[in-house]
Coordinates of C-alpha atoms and ligand atoms in Angstrom, one line a residue:
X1185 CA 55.9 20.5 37.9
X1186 CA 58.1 17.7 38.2
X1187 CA 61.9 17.9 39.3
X1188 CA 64.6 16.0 39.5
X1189 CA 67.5 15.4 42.7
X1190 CA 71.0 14.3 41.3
X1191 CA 73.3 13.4 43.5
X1192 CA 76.7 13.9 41.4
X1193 CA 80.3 12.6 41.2
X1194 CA 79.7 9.0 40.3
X1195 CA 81.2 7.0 37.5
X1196 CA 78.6 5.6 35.2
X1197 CA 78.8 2.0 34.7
X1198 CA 77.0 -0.4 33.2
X1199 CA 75.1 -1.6 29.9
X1200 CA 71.8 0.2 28.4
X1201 CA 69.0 -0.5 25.5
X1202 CA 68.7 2.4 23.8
X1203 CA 65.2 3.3 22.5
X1204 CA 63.6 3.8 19.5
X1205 CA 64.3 7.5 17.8
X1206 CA 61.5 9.9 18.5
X1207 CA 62.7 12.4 15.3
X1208 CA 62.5 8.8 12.9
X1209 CA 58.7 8.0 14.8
X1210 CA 57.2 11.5 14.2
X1211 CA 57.2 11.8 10.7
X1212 CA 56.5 8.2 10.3
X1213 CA 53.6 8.2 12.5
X1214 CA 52.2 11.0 10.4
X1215 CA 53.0 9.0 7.4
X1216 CA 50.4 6.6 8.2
X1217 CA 47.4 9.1 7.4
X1218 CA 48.9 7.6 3.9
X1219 CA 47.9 4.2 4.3
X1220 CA 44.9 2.1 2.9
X1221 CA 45.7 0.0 5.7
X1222 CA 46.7 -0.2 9.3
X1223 CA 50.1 0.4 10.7
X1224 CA 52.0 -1.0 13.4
X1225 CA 55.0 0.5 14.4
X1226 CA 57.3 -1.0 16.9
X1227 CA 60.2 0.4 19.3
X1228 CA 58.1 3.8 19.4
X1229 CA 58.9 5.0 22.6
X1230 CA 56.8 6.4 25.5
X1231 CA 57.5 10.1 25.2
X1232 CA 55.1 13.4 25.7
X1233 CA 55.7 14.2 22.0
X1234 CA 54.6 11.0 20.5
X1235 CA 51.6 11.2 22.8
X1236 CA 50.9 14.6 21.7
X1237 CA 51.0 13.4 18.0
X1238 CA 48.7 10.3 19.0
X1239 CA 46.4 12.9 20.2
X1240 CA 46.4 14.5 17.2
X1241 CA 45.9 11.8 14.8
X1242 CA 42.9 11.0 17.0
X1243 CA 41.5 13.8 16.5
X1244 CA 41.4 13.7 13.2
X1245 CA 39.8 10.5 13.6
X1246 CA 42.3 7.9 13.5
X1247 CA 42.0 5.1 15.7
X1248 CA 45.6 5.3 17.2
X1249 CA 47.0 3.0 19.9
X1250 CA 50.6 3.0 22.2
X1251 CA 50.6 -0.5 23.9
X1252 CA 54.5 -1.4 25.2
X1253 CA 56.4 0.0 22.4
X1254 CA 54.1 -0.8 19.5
X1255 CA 51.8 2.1 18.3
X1256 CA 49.0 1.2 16.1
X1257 CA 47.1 3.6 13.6
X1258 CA 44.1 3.3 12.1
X1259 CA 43.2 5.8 9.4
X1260 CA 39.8 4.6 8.1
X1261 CA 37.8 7.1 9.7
X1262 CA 39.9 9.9 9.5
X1263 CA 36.8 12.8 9.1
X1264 CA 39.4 16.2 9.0
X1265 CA 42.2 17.7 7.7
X1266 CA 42.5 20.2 10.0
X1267 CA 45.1 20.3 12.5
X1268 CA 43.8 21.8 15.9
X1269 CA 45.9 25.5 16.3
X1270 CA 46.1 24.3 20.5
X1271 CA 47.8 21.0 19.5
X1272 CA 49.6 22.5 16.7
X1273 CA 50.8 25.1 19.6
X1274 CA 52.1 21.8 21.7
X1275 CA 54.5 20.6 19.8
X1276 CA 55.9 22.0 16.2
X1277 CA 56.2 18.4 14.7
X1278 CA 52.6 18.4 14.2
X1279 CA 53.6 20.5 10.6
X1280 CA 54.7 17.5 9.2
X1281 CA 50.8 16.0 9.0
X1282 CA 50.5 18.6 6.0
X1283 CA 52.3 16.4 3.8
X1284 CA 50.3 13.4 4.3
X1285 CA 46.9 15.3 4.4
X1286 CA 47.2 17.1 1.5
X1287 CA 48.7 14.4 -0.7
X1288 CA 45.8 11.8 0.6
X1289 CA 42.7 14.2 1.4
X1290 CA 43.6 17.4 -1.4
X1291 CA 43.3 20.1 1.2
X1292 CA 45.0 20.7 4.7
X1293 CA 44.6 23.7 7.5
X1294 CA 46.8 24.2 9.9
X1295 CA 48.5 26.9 11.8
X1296 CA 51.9 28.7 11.5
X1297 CA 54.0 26.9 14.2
X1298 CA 55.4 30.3 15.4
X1299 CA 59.3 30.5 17.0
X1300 CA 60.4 28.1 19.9
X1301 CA 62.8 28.3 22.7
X1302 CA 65.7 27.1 20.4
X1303 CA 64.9 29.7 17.3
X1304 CA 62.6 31.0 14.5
X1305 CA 61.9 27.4 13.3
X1306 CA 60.6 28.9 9.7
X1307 CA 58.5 27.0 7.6
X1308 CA 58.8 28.7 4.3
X1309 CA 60.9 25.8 2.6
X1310 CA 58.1 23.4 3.3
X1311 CA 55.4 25.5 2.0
X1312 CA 57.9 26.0 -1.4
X1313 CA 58.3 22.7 -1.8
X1314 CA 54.0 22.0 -1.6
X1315 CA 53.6 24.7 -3.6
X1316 CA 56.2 23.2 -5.8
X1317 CA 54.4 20.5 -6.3
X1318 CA 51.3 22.2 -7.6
X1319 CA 49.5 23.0 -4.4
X1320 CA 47.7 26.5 -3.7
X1321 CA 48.2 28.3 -0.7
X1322 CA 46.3 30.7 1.5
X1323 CA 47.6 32.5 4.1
X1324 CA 44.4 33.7 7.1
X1325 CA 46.5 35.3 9.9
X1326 CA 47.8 32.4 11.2
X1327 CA 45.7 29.7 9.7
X1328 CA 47.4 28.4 6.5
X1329 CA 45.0 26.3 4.0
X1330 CA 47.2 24.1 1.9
X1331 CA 44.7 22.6 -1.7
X1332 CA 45.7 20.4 -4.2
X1333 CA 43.0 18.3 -6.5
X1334 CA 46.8 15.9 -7.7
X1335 CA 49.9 17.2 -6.6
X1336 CA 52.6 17.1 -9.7
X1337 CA 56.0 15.6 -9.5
X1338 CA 58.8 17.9 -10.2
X1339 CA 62.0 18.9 -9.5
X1340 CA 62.1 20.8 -6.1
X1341 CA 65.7 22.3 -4.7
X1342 CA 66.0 23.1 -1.0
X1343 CA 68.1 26.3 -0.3
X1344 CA 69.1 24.9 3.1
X1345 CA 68.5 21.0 3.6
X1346 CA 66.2 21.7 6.0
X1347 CA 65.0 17.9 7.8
X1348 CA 61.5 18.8 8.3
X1349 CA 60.9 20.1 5.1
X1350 CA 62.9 17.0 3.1
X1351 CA 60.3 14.6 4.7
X1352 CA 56.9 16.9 4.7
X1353 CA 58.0 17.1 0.5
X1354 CA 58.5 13.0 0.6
X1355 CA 55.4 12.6 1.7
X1356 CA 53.1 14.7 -0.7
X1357 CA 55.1 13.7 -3.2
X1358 CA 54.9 9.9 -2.7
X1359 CA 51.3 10.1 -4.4
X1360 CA 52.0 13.0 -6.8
X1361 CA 51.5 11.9 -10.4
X1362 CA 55.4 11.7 -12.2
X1363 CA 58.6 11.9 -10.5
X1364 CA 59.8 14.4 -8.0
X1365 CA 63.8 14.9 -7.2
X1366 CA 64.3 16.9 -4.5
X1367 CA 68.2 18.1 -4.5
X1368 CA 70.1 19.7 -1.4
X1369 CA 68.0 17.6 0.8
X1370 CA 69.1 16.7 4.2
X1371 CA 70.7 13.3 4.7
X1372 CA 69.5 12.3 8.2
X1373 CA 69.2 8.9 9.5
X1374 CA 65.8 9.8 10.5
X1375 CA 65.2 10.3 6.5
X1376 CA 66.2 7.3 5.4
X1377 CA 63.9 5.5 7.6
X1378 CA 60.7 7.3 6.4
X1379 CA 61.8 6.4 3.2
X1380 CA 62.1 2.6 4.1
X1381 CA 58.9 3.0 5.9
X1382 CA 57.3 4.6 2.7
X1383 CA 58.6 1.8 0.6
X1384 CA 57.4 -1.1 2.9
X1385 CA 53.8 0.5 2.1
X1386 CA 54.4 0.3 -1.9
X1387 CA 56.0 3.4 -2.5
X1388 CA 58.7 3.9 -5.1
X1389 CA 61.7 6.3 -3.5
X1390 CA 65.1 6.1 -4.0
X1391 CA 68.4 8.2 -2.9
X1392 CA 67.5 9.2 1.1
X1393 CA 70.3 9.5 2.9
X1394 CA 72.2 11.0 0.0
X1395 CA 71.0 14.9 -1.4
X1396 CA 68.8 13.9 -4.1
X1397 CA 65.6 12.0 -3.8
X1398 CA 63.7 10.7 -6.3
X1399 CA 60.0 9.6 -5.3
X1400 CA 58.2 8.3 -8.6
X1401 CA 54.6 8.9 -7.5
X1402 CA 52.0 5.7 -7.2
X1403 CA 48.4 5.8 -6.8
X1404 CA 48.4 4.1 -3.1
X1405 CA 49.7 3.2 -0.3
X1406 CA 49.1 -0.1 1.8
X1407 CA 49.1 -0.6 5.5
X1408 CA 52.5 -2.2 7.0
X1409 CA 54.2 -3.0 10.0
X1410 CA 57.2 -1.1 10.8
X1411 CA 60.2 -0.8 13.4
X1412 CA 61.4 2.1 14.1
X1413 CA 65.5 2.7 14.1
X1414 CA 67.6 3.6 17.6
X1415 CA 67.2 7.7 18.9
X1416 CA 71.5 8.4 18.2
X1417 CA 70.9 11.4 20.4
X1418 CA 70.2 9.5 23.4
X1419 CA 72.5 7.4 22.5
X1420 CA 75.0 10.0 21.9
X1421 CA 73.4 11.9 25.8
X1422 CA 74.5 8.3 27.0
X1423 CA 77.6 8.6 25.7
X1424 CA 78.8 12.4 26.7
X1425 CA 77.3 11.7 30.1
X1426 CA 79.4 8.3 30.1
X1427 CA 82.6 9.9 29.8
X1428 CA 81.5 13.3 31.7
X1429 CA 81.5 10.8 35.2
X1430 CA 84.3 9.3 33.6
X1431 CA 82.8 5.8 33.6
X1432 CA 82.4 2.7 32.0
X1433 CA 78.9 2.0 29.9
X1434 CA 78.2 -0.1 27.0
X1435 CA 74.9 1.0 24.9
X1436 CA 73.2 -2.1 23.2
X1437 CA 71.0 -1.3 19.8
X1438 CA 72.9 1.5 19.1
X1439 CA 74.1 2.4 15.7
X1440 CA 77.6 3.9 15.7
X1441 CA 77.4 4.5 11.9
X1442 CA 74.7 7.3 13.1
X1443 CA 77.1 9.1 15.6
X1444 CA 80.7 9.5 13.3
X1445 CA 81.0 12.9 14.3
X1446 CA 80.6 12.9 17.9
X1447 CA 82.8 9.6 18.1
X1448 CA 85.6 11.7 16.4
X1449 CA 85.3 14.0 18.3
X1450 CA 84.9 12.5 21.9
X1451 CA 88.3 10.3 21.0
X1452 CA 89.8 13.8 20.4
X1453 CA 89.4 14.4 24.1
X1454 CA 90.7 12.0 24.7
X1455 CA 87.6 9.3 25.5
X1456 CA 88.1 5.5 24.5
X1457 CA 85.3 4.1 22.0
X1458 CA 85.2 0.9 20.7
X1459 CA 81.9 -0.1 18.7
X1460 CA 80.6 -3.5 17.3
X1461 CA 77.3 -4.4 15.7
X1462 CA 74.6 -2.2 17.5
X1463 CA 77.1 -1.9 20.6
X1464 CA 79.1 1.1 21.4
X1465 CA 81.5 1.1 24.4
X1466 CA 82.4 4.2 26.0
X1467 CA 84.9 4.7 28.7
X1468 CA 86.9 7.2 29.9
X1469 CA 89.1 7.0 33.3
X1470 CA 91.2 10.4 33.4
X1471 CA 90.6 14.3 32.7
X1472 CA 89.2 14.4 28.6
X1473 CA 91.0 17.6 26.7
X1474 CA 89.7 20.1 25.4
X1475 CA 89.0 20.0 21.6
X1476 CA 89.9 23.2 19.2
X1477 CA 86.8 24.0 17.4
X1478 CA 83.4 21.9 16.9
X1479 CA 80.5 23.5 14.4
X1480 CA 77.3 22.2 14.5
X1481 CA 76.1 21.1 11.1
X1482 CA 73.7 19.5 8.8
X1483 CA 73.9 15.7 9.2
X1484 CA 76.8 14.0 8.6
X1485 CA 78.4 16.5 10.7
X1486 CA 78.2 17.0 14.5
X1487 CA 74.3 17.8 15.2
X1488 CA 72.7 20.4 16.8
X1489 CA 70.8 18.2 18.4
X1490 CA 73.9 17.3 21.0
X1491 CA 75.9 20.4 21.3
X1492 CA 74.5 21.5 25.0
X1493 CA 75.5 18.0 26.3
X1494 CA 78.8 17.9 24.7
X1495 CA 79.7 21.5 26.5
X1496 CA 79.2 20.0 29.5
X1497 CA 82.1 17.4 28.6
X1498 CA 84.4 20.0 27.4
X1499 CA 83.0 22.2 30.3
X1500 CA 85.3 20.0 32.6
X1501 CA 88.2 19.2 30.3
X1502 CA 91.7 20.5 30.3
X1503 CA 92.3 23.3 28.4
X1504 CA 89.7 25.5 25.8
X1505 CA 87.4 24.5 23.3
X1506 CA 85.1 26.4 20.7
X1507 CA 81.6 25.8 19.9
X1508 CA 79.6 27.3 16.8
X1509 CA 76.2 26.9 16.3
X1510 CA 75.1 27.2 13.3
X1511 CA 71.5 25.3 13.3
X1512 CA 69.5 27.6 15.4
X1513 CA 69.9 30.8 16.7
X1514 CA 68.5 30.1 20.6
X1515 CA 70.4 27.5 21.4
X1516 CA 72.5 28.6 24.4
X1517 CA 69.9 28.9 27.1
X1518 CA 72.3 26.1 28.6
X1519 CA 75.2 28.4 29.4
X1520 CA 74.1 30.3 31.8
X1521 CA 72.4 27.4 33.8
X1522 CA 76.0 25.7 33.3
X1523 CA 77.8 28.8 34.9
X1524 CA 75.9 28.9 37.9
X1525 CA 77.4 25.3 38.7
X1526 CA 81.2 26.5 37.9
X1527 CA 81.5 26.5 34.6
X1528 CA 83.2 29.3 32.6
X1529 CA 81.9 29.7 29.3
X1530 CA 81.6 32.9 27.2
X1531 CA 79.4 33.3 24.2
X1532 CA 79.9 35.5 21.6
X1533 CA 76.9 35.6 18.4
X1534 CA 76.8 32.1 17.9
X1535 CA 80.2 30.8 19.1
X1536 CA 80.4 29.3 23.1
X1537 CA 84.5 30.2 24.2
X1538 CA 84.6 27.1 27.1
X1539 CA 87.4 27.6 29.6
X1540 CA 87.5 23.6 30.9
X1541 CA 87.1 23.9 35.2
X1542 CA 88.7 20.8 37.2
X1543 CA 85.0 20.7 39.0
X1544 CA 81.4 21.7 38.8
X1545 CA 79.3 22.1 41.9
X1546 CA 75.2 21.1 42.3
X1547 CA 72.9 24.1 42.7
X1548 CA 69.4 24.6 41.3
X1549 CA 68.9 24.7 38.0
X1550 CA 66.2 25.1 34.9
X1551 CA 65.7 22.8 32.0
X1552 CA 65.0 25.8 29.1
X1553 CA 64.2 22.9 26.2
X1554 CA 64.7 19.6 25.8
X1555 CA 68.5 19.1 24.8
X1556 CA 69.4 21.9 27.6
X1557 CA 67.9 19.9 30.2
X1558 CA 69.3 16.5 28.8
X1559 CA 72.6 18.6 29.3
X1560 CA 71.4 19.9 32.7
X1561 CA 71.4 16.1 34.2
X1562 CA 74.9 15.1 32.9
X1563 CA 76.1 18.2 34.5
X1564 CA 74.2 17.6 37.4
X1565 CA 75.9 14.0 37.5
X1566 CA 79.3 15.2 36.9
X1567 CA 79.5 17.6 39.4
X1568 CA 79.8 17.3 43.1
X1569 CA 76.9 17.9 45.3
X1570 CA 73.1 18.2 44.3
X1571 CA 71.4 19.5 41.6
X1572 CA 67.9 20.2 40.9
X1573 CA 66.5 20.7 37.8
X1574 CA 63.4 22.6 37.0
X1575 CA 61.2 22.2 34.4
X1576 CA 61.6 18.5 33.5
X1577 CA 58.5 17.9 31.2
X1578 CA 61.1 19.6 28.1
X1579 CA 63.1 16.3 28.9
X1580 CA 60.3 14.3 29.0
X1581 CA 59.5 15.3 25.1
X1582 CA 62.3 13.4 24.0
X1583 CA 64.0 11.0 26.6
X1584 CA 62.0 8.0 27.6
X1585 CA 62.1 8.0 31.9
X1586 CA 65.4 9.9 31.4
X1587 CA 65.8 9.1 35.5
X1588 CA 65.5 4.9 35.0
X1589 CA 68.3 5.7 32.1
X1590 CA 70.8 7.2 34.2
X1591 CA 69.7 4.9 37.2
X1592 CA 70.4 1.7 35.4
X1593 CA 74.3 2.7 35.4
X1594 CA 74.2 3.1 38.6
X1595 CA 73.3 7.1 39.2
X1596 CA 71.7 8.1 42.0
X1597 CA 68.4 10.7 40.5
X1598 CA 65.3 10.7 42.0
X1599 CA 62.1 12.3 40.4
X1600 CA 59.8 14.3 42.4
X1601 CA 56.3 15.0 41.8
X1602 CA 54.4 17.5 43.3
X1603 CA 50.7 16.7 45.0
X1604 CA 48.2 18.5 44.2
X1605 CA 47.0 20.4 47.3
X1606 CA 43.6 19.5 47.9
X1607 CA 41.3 22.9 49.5
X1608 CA 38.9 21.3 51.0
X1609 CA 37.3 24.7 52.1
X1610 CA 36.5 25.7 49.0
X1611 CA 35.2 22.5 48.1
Ligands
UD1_412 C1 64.9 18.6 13.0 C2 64.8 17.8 14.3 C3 65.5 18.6 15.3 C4 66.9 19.0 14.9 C5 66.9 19.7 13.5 C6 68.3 19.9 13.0 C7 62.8 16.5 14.2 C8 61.4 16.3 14.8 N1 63.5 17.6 14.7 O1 64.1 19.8 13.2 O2 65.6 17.8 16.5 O3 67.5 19.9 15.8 O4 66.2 18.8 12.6 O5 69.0 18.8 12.7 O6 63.2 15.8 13.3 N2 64.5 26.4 8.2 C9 64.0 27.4 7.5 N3 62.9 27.2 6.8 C10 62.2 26.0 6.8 C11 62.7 25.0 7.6 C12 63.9 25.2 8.3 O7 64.6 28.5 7.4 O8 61.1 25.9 6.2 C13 65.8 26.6 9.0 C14 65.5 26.5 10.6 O9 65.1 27.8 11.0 C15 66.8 26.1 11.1 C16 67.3 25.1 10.1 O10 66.6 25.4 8.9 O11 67.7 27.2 11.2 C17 67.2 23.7 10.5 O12 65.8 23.3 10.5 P1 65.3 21.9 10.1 O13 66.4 21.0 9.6 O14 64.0 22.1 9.4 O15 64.9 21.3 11.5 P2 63.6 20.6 12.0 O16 63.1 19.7 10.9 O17 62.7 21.7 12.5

């Protein structure tokens, strides 16, 4: 297992290319199995997810391809519908292939995801939706077999605008026959660019981005070539861990528009922002203050996605903030990792009481999921002395190299990776 050396207490300067957003690539790359076509997708970025999904589109017989940042697939021999229960196990954004399957090939098996590090992770509003739509389900312990001969448009409401199940329902219901508006959907960026991907291959959608889509079924779907938008939570990792050193970095295709909340928020500490187009300055020379109350919410508001890095800031400002989480359940594995390097934080159900310290201290530490250990490594670069962190492959799911990042603006982090020991006695 990988680990990674920080040493802490330097200022972050410089300027950084943020890559392409791997919650905007998934759903798009499983889009593809739409296609009467190929499809090339550029600024995909080299993460274990998005190789895992490769993988999985392979073997259901796509030709699929990662070269630089431009992943191509090829659907035309696709010869299953069935998503392997070991890959399936990997990584839980494998679900959103049912979608696509069932609305191209009218039947899809795959396997009940189960709970994560971070929380239940249900999947009851995507099989509602499917089911919506005029598909039959059958439930075999864990295997779930999805069957549709055409899927109907209708009108399908979301009890919680759940992101996952928003796009899986796009994407059967892009070929349904009829219209389908789908109301208290969720309103992430990452949704509005499968819809602009589903459009550039001749679909008819309208209203992503707002919470009521209408998709106006058509009878196919043509290959296209498709790039894919900024990741705004490594931009907004960059940004946290920008003014956690209290340094100086300017991110370059970056969308600011995709980050309101936590740029309201981070000027409430106190952190200077300035933004142009795709540039977002951040820098931050004193001790930020603490801000009041932050609740983690459905998109437009601040995201679940950043809350563990963003205690780390308030971890060392002056004064005490509040955090509720609201999204998942799970989601502060970070806490006690953060209070074995100084920090005082109390948790309480799902709200984090953070006493700001003056200074954190290095120790060793484990990366629990992804956005923990993202968190981990702005700690570990904030505070004084090193840190090791455990575990790393969680932040390789979803930052690209997350060591090159931070070394670029100037941080000193090293990866280490264990060799193999080779027994040559037992052969
Ligand atoms: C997506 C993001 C993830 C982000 C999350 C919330 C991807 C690949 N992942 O995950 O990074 O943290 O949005 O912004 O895009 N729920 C149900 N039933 C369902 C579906 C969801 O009860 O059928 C609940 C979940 O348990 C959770 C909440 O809804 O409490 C949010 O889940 P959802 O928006 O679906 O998140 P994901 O799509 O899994």
């Amino acid at each position: 297992m990988d680990k990674l050396v920080i040493e802490g207490g330097k200022p972050l300067s410089g300027t950084i290319r943020i890559h392409g957003a791997k919650n905007a690539a998934l759903p798009i790359m499983a889009a593809a199995i739409l296609a009467d076509g190929i499809v090339q997708l550029d600024n995909v970025p080299k993460l274990l997810d998005i190789e895992v999904m490769l993988n999985i589109l392979r073997r259901l017989g796509c030709r699929a391809s990662h070269d630089g940042h431009t992943v191509t697939i090829d659907n035309t021999s696709v010869h299953s519908s069935h998503v392997p229960e070991d890959l399936m196990r990997q990584m839980r954004s494998s679900i959103f292939l049912m979608g696509p399957l069932l609305a191209r090939y009218k039947e899809v098996h795959i396997y009940q995801p189960g709970g994560c590090a971070i929380g239940e992770r249900k999947i009851d509003l995507h099989l509602r939706g499917l089911q919506a739509l005029g598909a039959a389900l059958v439930h075999e312990g864990n295997r779930i077999t999805c069957k549709a001969e055409q899927l109907i448009g209708t009108e399908v409401h979301l009890d919680f605008p759940s992101v996952g199940a928003t796009e899986n329902i796009m994407m059967a219901a892009v070929l349904a026959e009829g219209t389908t508006v789908l109301t208290n959907a969720a309103r992430e960026p990452e949704i509005v660019d499968l819809q602009r991907f589903l459009n550039a291959m001749g679909a008819n959608i309208i209203g992503a981005g707002t919470d009521t889509i209408t998709i106006e079924g058509v009878r196919e779907l043509k290959g296209c070539r498709y790039e894919i938008i900024p990741d705004r939570i490594v931009a907004g990792t960059l940004m946290i861990a920008a003014a956690a050193t209290r340094g100086a970095v300017t991110l370059t295709n970056a969308h600011a528009g995709h980050l309101t909340a936590l740029i309201h928020i981070l000027r409430r500490a106190g952190v200077q922002i300035a933004t142009s187009d795709g540039i977002i300055n951040v820098t931050c020379f004193g001790r930020p203050k603490a801000v009041e109350r932050i609740v983690t919410s459905p998109y437009p508001a601040f995201p679940t996605d950043l809350q563990s890095q963003l205690m780390v800031l308030l971890s060392l400002a002056d004064g005490v903030s509040v955090m509720k989480e609201t999204i998942f359940e799970g989601r502060f594995k970070h806490v006690d990792e953060l209070g074995r390097m100084g920090a005082d934080i109390r948790v309480d159900l799902s709200s984090a009481f953070v006493r700001g310290v003056p200074r954190m201290y290095g120790t060793t530490v484990e990366a629990t999921d992804l956005r923990a250990g993202a968190a981990l490594v702005i700690a570990g670069l904030a505070s004084q002395g090193h840190t090791i962190i455990e575990q790393v492959h969680h932040i390789d799911r979803g930052y690209d190299h997350i060591e090159n990042m931070f070394r670029k603006l100037g941080a000193k982090i090293e990866r280490y990776t264990p060799v193999p020991k080779l027994d040559f006695a037992n052969g």
